[in-house]
Amino acid sequence: SDVFERTNAKMSLLAKIAEIENEMARTQKNKATAHHLGLLKARLAKLRRELITPKGGSGGGTGEGFDVAKTGDARIGFVGFPSVGKSTLLSNLAGVYSEVAAYEFTTLTTVPGVIRYKGAKIQLLDLPGIIEGAKDGKGRGRQVIAVARTCNLILIVLDVLKPLGHKKLIEHELEGFGIRLNKQPPNIGFKKKDKGGINFTATCAQSELDAETVKSILSEYKIHNADITLRSDSTADDLIDVVEGNRVYIPCIYVLNKIDQISIEELDIIYKIPHCVPISAHHRWNFDDLLEKIWDYLHLVRIYTKPKGQLPDYTAPVVLPDGKTSVEDFCLKIHKNLMKEFKYALVWGSSVKHNPQKVGKDHVLEDEDVIQLVKK
C-alpha cells in the first residue's frame, strides 16, 4: 500500500505543480500582480524541490547504479533528445562504444569516455533521458540529474533541423532541477537571523522586487528574520534561487549536429549564435572547433612540474579548476600530506614578475606556469 500512497503523493504533487503553472499562465504580468506571481514562483520552487528530494524515509532504492566515479580533471555531460546523434558524437570523440540504435531512448546507463586534450583528462558522460518529465520524477530522471549537477560543463546536443523546440525543452528541464546554464549566481546578499524582522536594502533600482514582494516570498519559506541585500536588478526567480541555495551554475555549449544536411548560408547564420558550435558527428566535421570551445568554457589551468636540475615535464601537467589555483591547491592535488613538508616554491610563468620567483602557499598560479617545490 505504501507504494500506492507514494504514487498518490507524487500525483498530487504533480497536480499541484500543474495547477500553479496554470494559474501563473493565466495571470497578467504587471506591477499589481508582481507580488502574487512572486508568491506562486516560490511555491512552485518548493514543490519542485520535494519532487527531486522526496521527504522522509530512505526513499526506497534509487534504482540501479547511476553513479559514475569522477575521474580526470573535468567532467562534461552530454544532454540531448534521443536520436540527435549524442552517442555517435561521444563515440567519435572518445572512441567510446555506446550502443547506438535508431529508436527512441536507447542509452540507459552512462558509459563514461575519457579524452586527453592539451594534457588534461576530460571525462565525457552521456546523460540519458533528461527529457520531458524527468524533473517530475518520471523515468530514470532523478539519478541522471544528480550526475548532471556534478558536471563542469554541459553540452546540449541538438538536431540542426529542429533545434529551437528541443533547446527550450531541455533548458526548461535543467532549470527545473536547479541547474542554471551560462549564468552567474545572482548578486544578492542573504543572511538568516534569529530576530529583527526582514531587513531589506537595494543598492540599485529594482524593476521587479520591492520590500513587500521580498517579504512575502520569504514568508512562504517561513523565514521572518533575515538581511536581504540586492546588489543588482534582480527578479523573483533570482531571490528564490538564493533562498533555496541548492543551485549550481554550469557553463553550457549548444552543439548543433547534422550540419551535413543544411546549406552554407544557414551555416553562416548558425555561427553567429552565442555558445553554439555546429558539427557533424557522423562525418567528424568541426570537432577541433568544438574541443577548442570546450577548453575555453572549462577554464582549466595547467601547471607543469619541474624536478630539481631537470627540464620541466610538459607532457603531464597538473590540472586545476579555475579559482582553485593557489600553490596550496596544487600541493593538495598531488598529495594531501605534501603541505606538511612545504617550504616554498619556485615559479616560472605569467603569474610572477621574475623568473623564477620564490613564492609561498597562497600565491595564485596561472595557466602553463612551471613550478618547483622546495621541501623543508
Coordinates of C-alpha atoms in Angstrom, one line a residue, residues 12 15 29 44 51 66 80 97 127 138 144 169 171-172 184 207 215 244 252 268 296 301 308 368 372 374:
S12 CA -0.9 15.2 -6.1
A15 CA -1.3 18.1 -9.9
K29 CA 2.2 40.3 -15.6
L44 CA 6.5 26.2 -7.3
L51 CA 9.9 16.1 -6.2
F66 CA 23.8 5.6 -11.9
G80 CA 20.1 15.8 -25.9
Y97 CA 31.4 2.4 -27.8
L127 CA 23.3 11.8 -19.6
K138 CA 9.5 10.1 -14.1
V144 CA 20.7 11.4 -14.0
L169 CA 12.6 21.9 -23.5
E171 CA 16.8 24.1 -20.8
H172 CA 13.4 24.1 -19.0
Q184 CA 26.4 33.9 -12.8
S207 CA 12.3 46.7 -11.7
K215 CA 8.7 39.6 2.5
E244 CA 16.8 27.6 -2.0
C252 CA 26.9 25.2 -21.4
D268 CA 26.8 31.2 -41.6
D296 CA 37.6 27.7 -23.3
V301 CA 44.7 25.8 -15.5
K308 CA 65.3 20.0 -9.4
E368 CA 51.0 26.9 -18.1
Q372 CA 59.4 23.6 -8.5
V374 CA 61.2 23.1 -2.2

